[in-house]
Short mmCIF file of C-alpha atoms and ligand atoms in Angstrom, two decimals:
data_model
loop_
_atom_site.label_atom_id
_atom_site.label_comp_id
_atom_site.label_asym_id
_atom_site.label_seq_id
_atom_site.Cartn_x
_atom_site.Cartn_y
_atom_site.Cartn_z
CA MET A 127 20.65 23.51 31.79
CA GLU A 128 18.38 25.91 29.93
CA LYS A 129 20.05 29.14 29.03
CA PRO A 130 18.07 32.22 29.98
CA VAL A 131 16.51 33.76 26.88
CA SER A 132 18.27 37.01 26.31
CA SER A 133 16.36 38.19 23.26
CA SER A 134 12.76 37.60 22.26
CA ARG A 135 13.69 36.35 18.80
CA PRO A 136 11.13 33.74 17.82
CA LYS A 137 12.36 30.18 17.68
CA VAL A 138 11.67 27.86 14.78
CA ALA A 139 11.61 24.08 15.10
CA ILE A 140 11.33 21.66 12.19
CA LYS A 141 10.44 18.01 12.39
CA GLY A 142 9.32 15.28 10.02
CA ILE A 143 5.73 14.12 10.31
CA ARG A 144 3.93 11.36 8.48
CA ASP A 145 3.83 12.97 5.12
CA GLY A 146 5.89 16.10 5.10
CA LEU A 147 7.32 18.49 7.63
CA LEU A 148 5.90 20.31 10.63
CA VAL A 149 7.40 23.70 11.32
CA THR A 150 6.66 25.20 14.73
CA VAL A 151 7.13 28.89 15.44
CA ASP A 152 6.96 29.89 19.09
CA ASP A 153 4.95 32.82 20.45
CA ALA A 154 7.82 35.20 21.15
CA GLY A 155 8.19 38.49 19.30
CA ALA A 156 6.40 40.03 16.34
CA TRP A 157 5.07 37.98 13.41
CA GLU A 158 7.41 39.74 10.98
CA ASP A 159 10.38 38.52 13.04
CA ALA A 160 8.93 35.04 13.21
CA GLN A 161 8.51 35.02 9.45
CA GLU A 162 12.08 36.17 8.98
CA ALA A 163 13.40 33.48 11.33
CA LEU A 164 11.35 30.90 9.48
CA LEU A 165 12.62 31.93 6.06
CA GLU A 166 16.16 31.99 7.37
CA ALA A 167 15.83 28.46 8.72
CA ILE A 168 14.46 27.28 5.43
CA GLY A 169 16.90 29.25 3.28
CA SER A 170 19.82 27.61 5.07
CA GLN A 171 18.49 24.18 4.06
CA ALA A 172 16.84 25.07 0.77
CA GLU A 173 17.89 21.80 -0.84
CA PHE A 174 16.20 19.77 1.88
CA PHE A 175 12.96 21.74 1.66
CA GLN A 176 12.68 21.82 -2.13
CA GLY A 177 9.32 20.35 -3.09
CA ALA A 178 8.32 19.70 0.55
CA ARG A 179 4.81 19.79 1.99
CA VAL A 180 4.88 21.86 5.10
CA ALA A 181 2.39 22.27 7.94
CA LEU A 182 2.92 25.27 10.19
CA ASP A 183 2.10 25.51 13.89
CA VAL A 184 1.93 29.15 15.01
CA GLY A 185 0.78 28.59 18.61
CA THR A 186 -1.57 31.32 19.78
CA ARG A 187 -0.68 33.94 17.19
CA PRO A 188 -3.70 35.52 15.48
CA LEU A 189 -2.80 35.81 11.79
CA LYS A 190 -4.55 37.92 9.19
CA ALA A 191 -5.16 36.74 5.64
CA ALA A 192 -2.57 39.15 4.26
CA GLN A 193 0.11 37.78 6.61
CA MET A 194 -0.64 34.14 6.02
CA GLY A 195 -1.08 34.62 2.29
CA LYS A 196 2.24 36.42 2.04
CA LEU A 197 4.01 33.62 3.88
CA ARG A 198 2.45 31.02 1.64
CA ASP A 199 3.60 32.92 -1.44
CA LEU A 200 7.12 33.34 -0.05
CA LEU A 201 7.35 29.63 0.76
CA GLY A 202 5.98 28.86 -2.67
CA ASP A 203 8.95 30.65 -4.17
CA PHE A 204 11.17 28.08 -2.38
CA GLY A 205 9.14 25.30 -4.00
CA ILE A 206 7.41 24.59 -0.68
CA THR A 207 3.71 23.86 -0.35
CA LEU A 208 2.13 25.26 2.79
CA TRP A 209 -0.92 23.04 3.14
CA ALA A 210 -1.95 23.48 6.78
CA VAL A 211 -1.71 26.08 9.53
CA VAL A 212 -2.35 24.81 13.04
CA SER A 213 -3.11 27.28 15.82
CA GLU A 214 -5.04 27.73 19.04
CA SER A 215 -6.19 31.12 17.77
CA PRO A 216 -9.70 30.99 16.25
CA LYS A 217 -8.75 34.00 14.11
CA THR A 218 -5.82 32.13 12.62
CA GLN A 219 -7.93 29.03 12.03
CA GLU A 220 -10.52 31.08 10.21
CA THR A 221 -7.86 32.75 8.07
CA ALA A 222 -6.36 29.39 7.13
CA ARG A 223 -9.76 28.09 6.11
CA SER A 224 -10.52 31.20 4.05
CA LEU A 225 -7.28 30.63 2.16
CA GLY A 226 -8.23 27.03 1.49
CA MET A 227 -5.71 25.49 3.89
CA ALA A 228 -6.22 22.75 6.42
CA THR A 229 -6.26 23.64 10.12
CA ARG A 230 -5.49 20.17 11.38
CA LEU A 231 -2.93 17.62 10.36
CA SER A 232 -4.75 15.07 8.27
CA ARG A 233 -3.95 12.23 10.64
CA PRO A 234 -3.68 12.38 14.39
CA ALA A 235 -0.18 13.17 15.61
CA PRO A 236 1.74 10.03 16.49
CA ALA A 237 1.90 9.14 20.16
CA PRO A 238 5.01 10.36 21.95
CA ARG A 239 7.96 8.15 21.21
CA ARG A 240 8.65 5.55 23.81
CA PRO A 241 11.37 2.96 23.76
CA ALA A 242 10.67 0.36 21.08
CA PRO A 243 8.86 -2.63 22.57
CA SER A 244 11.10 -5.05 20.77
CA PRO A 245 14.85 -4.78 20.28
CA ALA A 246 14.63 -6.50 16.88
CA GLY A 247 14.02 -4.40 13.78
CA GLU A 248 15.58 -1.40 12.12
CA GLU A 249 14.54 2.11 11.24
CA ALA A 250 12.23 2.30 8.21
CA LEU A 251 10.15 4.94 6.50
CA LEU A 252 6.60 3.95 5.68
CA VAL A 253 5.11 5.75 2.69
CA HIS A 254 1.43 5.08 2.26
CA ARG A 255 0.61 6.76 -1.04
CA THR A 256 1.14 6.65 -4.78
CA LEU A 257 4.52 8.05 -5.77
CA ARG A 258 4.08 10.00 -8.98
CA SER A 259 6.54 11.32 -11.53
CA GLY A 260 8.87 13.92 -10.03
CA MET A 261 8.56 12.67 -6.44
CA ARG A 262 11.68 11.54 -4.67
CA ILE A 263 11.99 9.72 -1.36
CA ALA A 264 15.43 9.58 0.23
CA PHE A 265 15.95 7.87 3.58
CA PRO A 266 19.02 6.48 5.34
CA GLY A 267 17.16 3.36 6.57
CA HIS A 268 14.70 1.07 4.79
CA VAL A 269 11.81 2.38 2.71
CA VAL A 270 8.43 0.66 2.60
CA VAL A 271 5.83 1.88 0.13
CA ILE A 272 2.21 0.83 0.22
CA GLY A 273 1.08 1.95 -3.22
CA ASN A 274 2.45 2.16 -6.73
CA VAL A 275 5.67 3.88 -7.76
CA HIS A 276 5.11 5.50 -11.15
CA PRO A 277 7.70 6.06 -13.87
CA GLY A 278 9.61 9.26 -13.13
CA ALA A 279 9.47 8.75 -9.34
CA GLU A 280 12.60 7.79 -7.41
CA ILE A 281 13.37 6.03 -4.13
CA VAL A 282 16.82 6.12 -2.57
CA ALA A 283 17.33 4.05 0.58
CA GLY A 284 20.37 3.29 2.68
CA GLY A 285 18.79 -0.10 3.36
CA ASN A 286 16.15 -2.19 1.57
CA ILE A 287 13.19 -1.07 -0.50
CA VAL A 288 9.87 -2.87 -0.26
CA VAL A 289 6.98 -1.87 -2.50
CA TRP A 290 3.56 -3.32 -1.80
CA GLY A 291 2.40 -2.45 -5.27
CA ARG A 292 3.90 -1.90 -8.67
CA LEU A 293 7.41 -0.48 -8.88
CA ARG A 294 7.94 1.30 -12.20
CA GLY A 295 10.14 4.23 -11.23
CA VAL A 296 13.79 4.26 -10.20
CA ALA A 297 14.84 2.39 -7.04
CA HIS A 298 18.27 2.61 -5.43
CA ALA A 299 18.77 0.37 -2.39
CA GLY A 300 21.92 0.14 -0.28
CA ALA A 301 22.76 3.62 -1.50
CA ASP A 302 25.63 3.96 0.98
CA GLY A 303 27.36 0.97 -0.58
CA ASN A 304 25.58 -1.92 1.12
CA GLU A 305 25.60 -4.72 -1.46
CA SER A 306 23.45 -6.99 0.67
CA ALA A 307 20.45 -4.68 0.30
CA VAL A 308 17.40 -5.96 -1.61
CA VAL A 309 14.47 -4.50 -3.53
CA CYS A 310 11.13 -6.31 -3.44
CA ALA A 311 7.85 -5.48 -5.13
CA LEU A 312 4.58 -7.17 -5.95
CA ASP A 313 5.31 -6.18 -9.53
CA LEU A 314 8.97 -5.41 -10.05
CA SER A 315 9.14 -3.43 -13.32
CA PRO A 316 11.46 -0.52 -12.52
CA THR A 317 12.78 1.92 -15.09
CA GLN A 318 16.12 1.41 -13.41
CA LEU A 319 17.19 -0.54 -10.35
CA ARG A 320 20.38 0.02 -8.41
CA ILE A 321 21.84 -1.81 -5.45
CA ALA A 322 24.88 -0.12 -3.95
CA GLY A 323 27.01 0.74 -7.01
CA ARG A 324 25.45 -1.81 -9.38
CA VAL A 325 22.92 -0.82 -12.01
CA ALA A 326 20.32 -2.94 -13.76
CA THR A 327 17.83 -1.74 -16.32
CA ALA A 328 14.52 -3.46 -16.65
CA PRO A 329 14.34 -6.62 -18.72
CA PRO A 330 11.16 -6.72 -20.80
CA ARG A 331 8.17 -7.97 -18.87
CA ARG A 332 7.40 -11.66 -19.33
CA GLY A 333 3.73 -12.28 -18.80
CA ARG A 334 1.90 -11.96 -15.52
CA PRO A 335 3.47 -9.90 -12.76
CA ALA A 336 4.44 -11.83 -9.66
CA PRO A 337 6.23 -10.77 -6.47
CA GLU A 338 9.95 -10.60 -7.01
CA MET A 339 13.07 -9.76 -5.06
CA ALA A 340 16.21 -8.26 -6.55
CA SER A 341 19.63 -8.66 -4.97
CA VAL A 342 23.30 -8.69 -5.92
CA LYS A 343 24.64 -12.13 -6.84
CA ASP A 344 28.15 -12.60 -8.21
CA GLY A 345 28.43 -8.87 -8.75
CA GLN A 346 25.20 -8.63 -10.75
CA VAL A 347 21.75 -7.42 -9.90
CA VAL A 348 19.33 -10.30 -10.39
CA ALA A 349 15.60 -10.59 -9.80
CA GLU A 350 14.04 -13.82 -8.61
CA PRO A 351 10.48 -14.82 -7.87
CA TRP A 352 9.77 -14.28 -4.22
CA ASP A 353 8.77 -17.60 -2.75
CA GLY A 354 9.01 -16.66 0.90
CA LYS A 355 12.19 -18.63 1.61
CA MET B 50 -25.21 28.26 -2.98
CA PRO B 51 -21.67 29.41 -3.78
CA GLY B 52 -20.31 28.34 -7.15
CA THR B 53 -17.57 25.87 -7.99
CA VAL B 54 -14.05 26.87 -8.96
CA LEU B 55 -12.73 24.44 -11.60
CA THR B 56 -9.09 24.76 -12.61
CA ILE B 57 -8.01 23.33 -15.94
CA THR B 58 -4.32 22.50 -16.01
CA SER B 59 -1.65 20.27 -17.55
CA GLY B 60 1.99 19.37 -17.17
CA LYS B 61 2.97 19.68 -20.81
CA GLY B 62 2.05 22.77 -22.80
CA GLY B 63 -0.16 22.88 -25.86
CA VAL B 64 -2.33 19.89 -24.95
CA GLY B 65 -5.63 21.82 -25.06
CA LYS B 66 -6.25 23.61 -21.73
CA THR B 67 -7.44 26.83 -23.33
CA THR B 68 -9.58 24.92 -25.82
CA ALA B 69 -11.12 22.90 -23.00
CA THR B 70 -11.74 25.95 -20.81
CA ALA B 71 -13.52 27.87 -23.58
CA ASN B 72 -15.62 24.91 -24.67
CA ILE B 73 -16.63 23.62 -21.27
CA ALA B 74 -17.53 27.20 -20.31
CA ALA B 75 -19.63 27.65 -23.43
CA ALA B 76 -21.33 24.28 -22.93
CA LEU B 77 -22.13 25.03 -19.28
CA ALA B 78 -23.40 28.51 -20.17
CA SER B 79 -25.63 27.17 -22.93
CA ARG B 80 -27.24 24.91 -20.32
CA GLY B 81 -28.17 28.02 -18.34
CA GLU B 82 -25.29 28.06 -15.84
CA LYS B 83 -23.71 31.40 -14.92
CA VAL B 84 -20.06 31.01 -15.86
CA VAL B 85 -16.97 33.16 -15.63
CA CYS B 86 -13.64 32.17 -17.22
CA LEU B 87 -10.45 33.45 -15.73
CA ASP B 88 -7.35 33.44 -17.91
CA ALA B 89 -4.46 32.82 -15.50
CA ASP B 90 -1.89 32.49 -18.27
CA ILE B 91 -0.44 35.95 -17.65
CA GLY B 92 1.90 37.08 -20.39
CA LEU B 93 0.58 34.47 -22.85
CA ARG B 94 -3.11 35.15 -22.88
CA ASN B 95 -5.24 33.58 -25.55
CA LEU B 96 -8.51 32.50 -24.00
CA ASP B 97 -9.96 35.78 -25.30
CA LEU B 98 -9.02 34.76 -28.85
CA VAL B 99 -10.64 31.35 -28.63
CA LEU B 100 -13.79 32.98 -27.31
CA GLY B 101 -13.59 35.73 -29.95
CA LEU B 102 -13.54 38.54 -27.37
CA GLU B 103 -10.09 40.03 -27.92
CA ASN B 104 -11.23 43.40 -29.26
CA ARG B 105 -13.35 44.08 -26.18
CA ILE B 106 -10.55 43.95 -23.58
CA VAL B 107 -10.08 47.14 -21.60
CA TYR B 108 -8.99 45.91 -18.18
CA ASP B 109 -7.45 42.58 -17.15
CA LEU B 110 -6.76 40.32 -14.18
CA VAL B 111 -3.69 42.27 -13.05
CA ASP B 112 -5.66 45.54 -13.15
CA VAL B 113 -8.20 43.97 -10.79
CA VAL B 114 -5.56 42.60 -8.42
CA GLU B 115 -3.65 45.88 -8.34
CA GLY B 116 -6.82 47.87 -7.76
CA ARG B 117 -6.82 49.83 -11.02
CA CYS B 118 -10.38 48.81 -11.77
CA ARG B 119 -13.32 47.13 -10.13
CA LEU B 120 -13.92 43.43 -10.75
CA ARG B 121 -17.05 44.22 -12.81
CA GLN B 122 -15.11 46.44 -15.17
CA ALA B 123 -12.72 43.67 -16.15
CA MET B 124 -15.49 41.19 -16.96
CA ILE B 125 -16.36 40.84 -20.63
CA ARG B 126 -19.75 39.43 -21.50
CA ASP B 127 -19.83 36.90 -24.33
CA LYS B 128 -21.67 38.07 -27.43
CA ARG B 129 -23.59 34.81 -27.94
CA LEU B 130 -24.20 33.64 -24.41
CA PRO B 131 -25.39 36.35 -22.02
CA ASN B 132 -24.42 34.34 -18.91
CA LEU B 133 -20.82 33.68 -19.98
CA PHE B 134 -18.07 36.10 -18.91
CA LEU B 135 -14.32 36.35 -19.33
CA ILE B 136 -11.68 37.98 -17.16
CA PRO B 137 -8.69 38.21 -19.48
CA ALA B 138 -5.04 37.84 -18.51
CA ALA B 139 -2.60 40.71 -18.77
CA GLN B 140 -0.45 40.39 -21.84
CA THR B 141 2.34 42.71 -20.81
CA ARG B 142 3.12 41.41 -17.31
CA ASP B 143 4.53 38.19 -15.93
CA LYS B 144 3.18 35.57 -13.56
CA THR B 145 4.54 37.15 -10.39
CA ALA B 146 2.15 40.11 -10.82
CA VAL B 147 -0.49 37.89 -9.18
CA SER B 148 -0.11 35.70 -6.08
CA PRO B 149 -2.00 32.56 -5.05
CA THR B 150 -3.58 34.57 -2.25
CA ASP B 151 -4.87 37.17 -4.73
CA MET B 152 -6.45 34.36 -6.71
CA VAL B 153 -8.14 32.85 -3.65
CA GLN B 154 -9.62 36.19 -2.66
CA LEU B 155 -10.79 36.98 -6.17
CA CYS B 156 -12.46 33.59 -6.55
CA ASN B 157 -14.15 33.87 -3.16
CA GLU B 158 -15.80 36.99 -4.54
CA LEU B 159 -16.73 35.41 -7.90
CA ARG B 160 -18.15 32.31 -6.23
CA GLN B 161 -20.92 34.39 -4.70
CA ASP B 162 -22.37 35.42 -8.08
CA TYR B 163 -21.50 32.60 -10.47
CA ASP B 164 -22.25 28.90 -10.66
CA TRP B 165 -18.84 28.15 -12.20
CA VAL B 166 -15.47 29.86 -12.17
CA LEU B 167 -13.25 28.19 -14.79
CA ILE B 168 -9.53 28.93 -14.55
CA ASP B 169 -7.31 28.40 -17.59
CA SER B 170 -3.90 27.55 -16.14
CA PRO B 171 -0.54 28.06 -17.79
CA ALA B 172 1.49 24.89 -18.44
CA GLY B 173 4.22 23.84 -16.04
CA ILE B 174 4.81 23.74 -12.32
CA GLU B 175 5.90 27.27 -11.47
CA ARG B 176 4.13 30.25 -9.90
CA GLY B 177 1.51 30.39 -12.65
CA PHE B 178 0.41 26.86 -11.84
CA ARG B 179 0.23 27.63 -8.13
CA ASN B 180 -1.82 30.74 -8.84
CA ALA B 181 -4.29 28.70 -10.85
CA ILE B 182 -4.56 25.85 -8.39
CA ALA B 183 -4.79 27.80 -5.11
CA PRO B 184 -8.51 28.68 -5.34
CA ALA B 185 -9.65 25.39 -6.96
CA ASP B 186 -12.51 23.27 -5.64
CA GLN B 187 -12.03 20.81 -8.49
CA VAL B 188 -9.14 20.23 -10.85
CA LEU B 189 -9.21 18.92 -14.40
CA VAL B 190 -5.92 17.70 -15.85
CA VAL B 191 -5.71 17.75 -19.64
CA THR B 192 -3.38 15.42 -21.48
CA ASN B 193 -2.88 14.02 -24.95
CA PRO B 194 -2.40 10.30 -25.54
CA GLU B 195 1.39 10.61 -25.80
CA VAL B 196 3.93 9.13 -23.44
CA SER B 197 5.63 12.44 -22.64
CA ALA B 198 2.37 14.31 -22.04
CA VAL B 199 1.14 11.50 -19.80
CA ARG B 200 4.37 11.52 -17.78
CA ASP B 201 4.03 15.28 -17.23
CA ALA B 202 0.38 14.83 -16.30
CA ASP B 203 1.42 12.33 -13.63
CA ARG B 204 3.79 14.92 -12.18
CA ILE B 205 1.08 17.57 -12.07
CA ILE B 206 -1.40 15.16 -10.48
CA GLY B 207 1.15 14.54 -7.72
CA LEU B 208 1.55 18.28 -7.11
CA ILE B 209 -2.23 18.70 -7.02
CA GLU B 210 -2.43 15.95 -4.41
CA ALA B 211 0.35 17.64 -2.43
CA GLU B 212 -1.68 20.87 -2.42
CA GLU B 213 -4.62 18.87 -0.99
CA LYS B 214 -6.62 19.73 -4.12
CA GLY B 215 -7.09 16.18 -5.31
CA PRO B 216 -8.37 13.96 -6.58
CA ALA B 217 -7.98 15.56 -9.98
CA ARG B 218 -9.96 14.23 -12.94
CA LEU B 219 -8.69 13.64 -16.44
CA LEU B 220 -9.60 15.02 -19.84
CA LEU B 221 -7.95 13.06 -22.61
CA ASN B 222 -7.76 15.34 -25.64
CA ARG B 223 -6.91 14.72 -29.31
CA LEU B 224 -7.48 11.00 -29.29
CA ASN B 225 -7.26 9.69 -32.83
CA PRO B 226 -9.36 6.52 -33.16
CA ALA B 227 -7.63 5.44 -36.36
CA LEU B 228 -4.17 5.62 -34.78
CA VAL B 229 -5.34 3.75 -31.71
CA ARG B 230 -6.80 1.03 -33.89
CA GLU B 231 -3.48 0.63 -35.67
CA GLY B 232 -1.79 0.33 -32.29
CA ASN B 233 0.14 3.57 -32.86
CA MET B 234 -1.43 5.60 -30.07
CA LEU B 235 -2.12 5.02 -26.40
CA ASP B 236 -5.83 4.46 -25.86
CA ALA B 237 -7.94 5.76 -22.99
CA GLU B 238 -7.47 2.56 -21.01
CA ASP B 239 -3.67 2.73 -21.27
CA VAL B 240 -3.64 6.33 -20.08
CA LEU B 241 -5.97 5.65 -17.17
CA GLU B 242 -3.91 2.65 -16.16
CA LEU B 243 -0.79 4.82 -16.07
CA LEU B 244 -2.31 7.74 -14.20
CA ALA B 245 -4.76 6.00 -11.87
CA ILE B 246 -7.30 8.84 -11.75
CA ASP B 247 -10.92 9.24 -12.81
CA LEU B 248 -11.77 10.13 -16.39
CA LEU B 249 -14.11 13.05 -17.02
CA GLY B 250 -14.10 12.75 -20.79
CA VAL B 251 -12.32 11.99 -24.04
CA VAL B 252 -12.23 14.54 -26.87
CA PRO B 253 -11.31 13.25 -30.32
CA GLU B 254 -8.81 14.86 -32.65
CA ASP B 255 -11.05 17.05 -34.78
CA GLU B 256 -10.06 19.77 -37.20
CA SER B 257 -13.25 21.70 -36.49
CA VAL B 258 -11.55 22.62 -33.15
CA VAL B 259 -8.84 24.53 -34.99
CA VAL B 260 -11.24 26.11 -37.46
CA SER B 261 -13.59 27.39 -34.78
CA ALA B 262 -10.73 28.58 -32.54
CA ASN B 263 -9.54 30.75 -35.39
CA ARG B 264 -13.05 32.04 -35.86
CA GLY B 265 -13.54 32.73 -32.15
CA THR B 266 -16.58 30.44 -31.88
CA PRO B 267 -16.22 27.55 -29.41
CA VAL B 268 -16.79 24.22 -31.11
CA ALA B 269 -19.11 23.22 -28.27
CA LEU B 270 -21.73 25.46 -29.88
CA ASP B 271 -21.47 23.58 -33.18
CA ALA B 272 -24.11 20.87 -33.22
CA ASN B 273 -22.34 18.92 -35.95
CA SER B 274 -18.88 18.71 -34.41
CA ARG B 275 -17.76 15.48 -32.73
CA ALA B 276 -15.38 17.35 -30.45
CA GLY B 277 -18.22 19.75 -29.66
CA LEU B 278 -20.41 16.85 -28.55
CA ALA B 279 -17.58 15.52 -26.39
CA PHE B 280 -17.26 18.91 -24.65
CA ARG B 281 -21.03 19.13 -24.16
CA ASN B 282 -20.97 15.69 -22.56
CA ILE B 283 -18.16 16.78 -20.24
CA ALA B 284 -20.24 19.77 -19.14
CA ARG B 285 -23.18 17.47 -18.39
CA ARG B 286 -20.94 15.21 -16.32
CA LEU B 287 -19.76 18.24 -14.36
CA LEU B 288 -23.40 19.00 -13.66
CA GLY B 289 -23.76 15.55 -12.16
CA GLU B 290 -25.43 13.76 -15.05
CA ASP B 291 -24.40 10.22 -15.76
CA VAL B 292 -23.46 10.43 -19.44
CA PRO B 293 -21.77 7.35 -20.86
CA LEU B 294 -18.67 7.78 -23.02
CA MET B 295 -19.80 8.03 -26.61
CA PRO B 296 -18.57 5.31 -28.96
CA LEU B 297 -15.97 7.50 -30.63
CA GLU B 298 -14.69 8.60 -27.23
CA ASP B 299 -14.31 4.99 -26.27
CA SER B 300 -11.86 4.22 -29.03
CA GLY B 301 -9.72 1.19 -28.47
CA GLY B 302 -12.56 -0.17 -26.40
CA LEU B 303 -15.33 -2.57 -27.08
CA LEU B 304 -16.59 -1.23 -30.40
CA GLN B 305 -13.21 -1.29 -32.06
CA ARG B 306 -12.49 -4.68 -30.66
CA LEU B 307 -15.75 -5.96 -32.08
CA GLY B 308 -14.87 -4.28 -35.37
CA ARG B 309 -11.56 -6.09 -35.40
CA LEU B 310 -13.19 -9.36 -34.58
CA PHE B 311 -15.45 -9.08 -37.57
CA GLY B 312 -12.63 -7.95 -39.80
CA LYS B 313 -14.07 -4.48 -40.36
CA GLY B 314 -11.89 -1.97 -38.55
CA ASP B 315 -10.74 0.48 -41.19
N1 ATP C 603 -9.35 17.99 -30.00
C1 ATP C 603 -8.56 18.74 -30.80
N2 ATP C 603 -8.47 18.47 -32.12
C2 ATP C 603 -7.66 19.22 -32.92
N3 ATP C 603 -6.93 20.25 -32.51
C3 ATP C 603 -6.95 20.57 -31.20
C4 ATP C 603 -7.77 19.83 -30.27
N4 ATP C 603 -7.61 20.39 -29.05
C5 ATP C 603 -6.73 21.41 -29.19
N5 ATP C 603 -6.34 21.53 -30.47
C6 ATP C 603 -5.39 22.53 -31.00
O1 ATP C 603 -4.16 22.41 -30.31
C7 ATP C 603 -3.55 23.67 -30.14
C8 ATP C 603 -3.22 23.90 -28.68
O2 ATP C 603 -4.43 23.98 -27.93
P1 ATP C 603 -4.58 24.96 -26.67
O3 ATP C 603 -4.11 26.34 -27.01
O4 ATP C 603 -5.96 24.81 -26.18
O5 ATP C 603 -3.54 24.29 -25.69
P2 ATP C 603 -3.04 24.82 -24.26
O6 ATP C 603 -2.87 23.62 -23.42
O7 ATP C 603 -3.94 25.90 -23.77
O8 ATP C 603 -1.63 25.45 -24.66
P3 ATP C 603 -0.66 26.34 -23.72
O9 ATP C 603 0.05 25.35 -22.82
O10 ATP C 603 0.26 27.00 -24.70
O11 ATP C 603 -1.54 27.29 -22.98
C9 ATP C 603 -4.51 24.70 -30.70
O12 ATP C 603 -4.10 25.04 -32.00
C10 ATP C 603 -5.83 23.96 -30.73
O13 ATP C 603 -6.70 24.46 -31.74
MG1 MG C 604 -3.44 27.92 -23.12
#
């Protein structure tokens, strides 16, 4: 049952989208209150937001450049990049454009979730970009990267890690202690590779890169050519 | 047509951002472009020194942003090139005196009257970097051919992509052909392979850069300097010309390899 809304305090909702977070602020109350609610929500999870790319949906609110600019600066102080502001208000759209921000999410929003067509398969995060130094992906399920993982980047997955590209950063699979997790890459040359609690540092490269899969065997992390078996 | 805002930045400090800003600005201006340089390194200004304009500073960027003077009053005209201007940084304030939004609004104004707005960014990934990047149409990342500088450049390139300001282009500065030949320095190919971005130019290690910086005369105006030629070539590439890398820029490449083959090299 919906509770009747007793105050007009704006509500803030946060959800993950394809690359980053979408923060939605509803239309209730004054913008200053909405901004406060937003900063409160973020402040309470500062760790989670650190370094995040955020898109903001402000519904029908017309925002002036001073308001939007101020918010961007405040978020910036949390280490958050405000890259897009989505709104039905033409005024807000114009403001966002004048401040050099996007007014649409770069890719169409995913279709509403329906029950998975097939019962087989597990939750995975697909990352379709180059991971550069300083970037960190942490996900409780599997992580699939289409692109290269540069030195200084880090992937932490509860499950397996699959890199369709060159893996040169740090990869930690089975981070919750799952020793049957694996790490595969077209070119497996990590700075450091961990599976559950076991650590392997990269052996020197021998010649041409070939697809490899690393797993724990007899308590050791070993990499073997991936032959599809 | 509104002008282009080009931000010159780096991850690691001291790799040559200020040098590149001054020289690309001078090279563009000497080709007839109207150019304004904006020193965004608040608290550590030195673009004015490299351009030899220090003694003419009355107002600065923070004065403009805080409304103490009009934009025009803070612009210093270069003594050699009448279409080159500088807006200096404040020396006595810190980076929080200016916000990214201030920078966007200021550049929107400058774009109307100038072909190029060049922003000299401070090193690092804090507020100063975000100030410098916020108004950018194009971003140039400067690095040296050293592993640590390249790693920091990779980090900055990622942040530029996250701000939707990519793809950044690369300026590889202080390449020493002799060291590359001996295998003691990363060459341009190694760096590009690591960073996976487009190369705008390579500037060789050249002591005339230091000499002319001390004199306040950009090396780009020195017809005999190799680094000067490299900066002039970069300016031409920015203007859309297809200028091949000059042989000394292409160190570690074909010429050296041929040299090695024929036992010349050193
Ligand atoms: N190609 C070059 N050859 C020789 N010396 C150079 C070259 N480029 C830059 N330098 C010297 O390196 C030093 C640092 O350059 P510069 O001040 O341009 O770096 P920066 O990136 O702006 O530094 P900061 O991060 O402190 O702002 C200066 O003394 C400069 O003269
Ligand atoms: Mg500098």
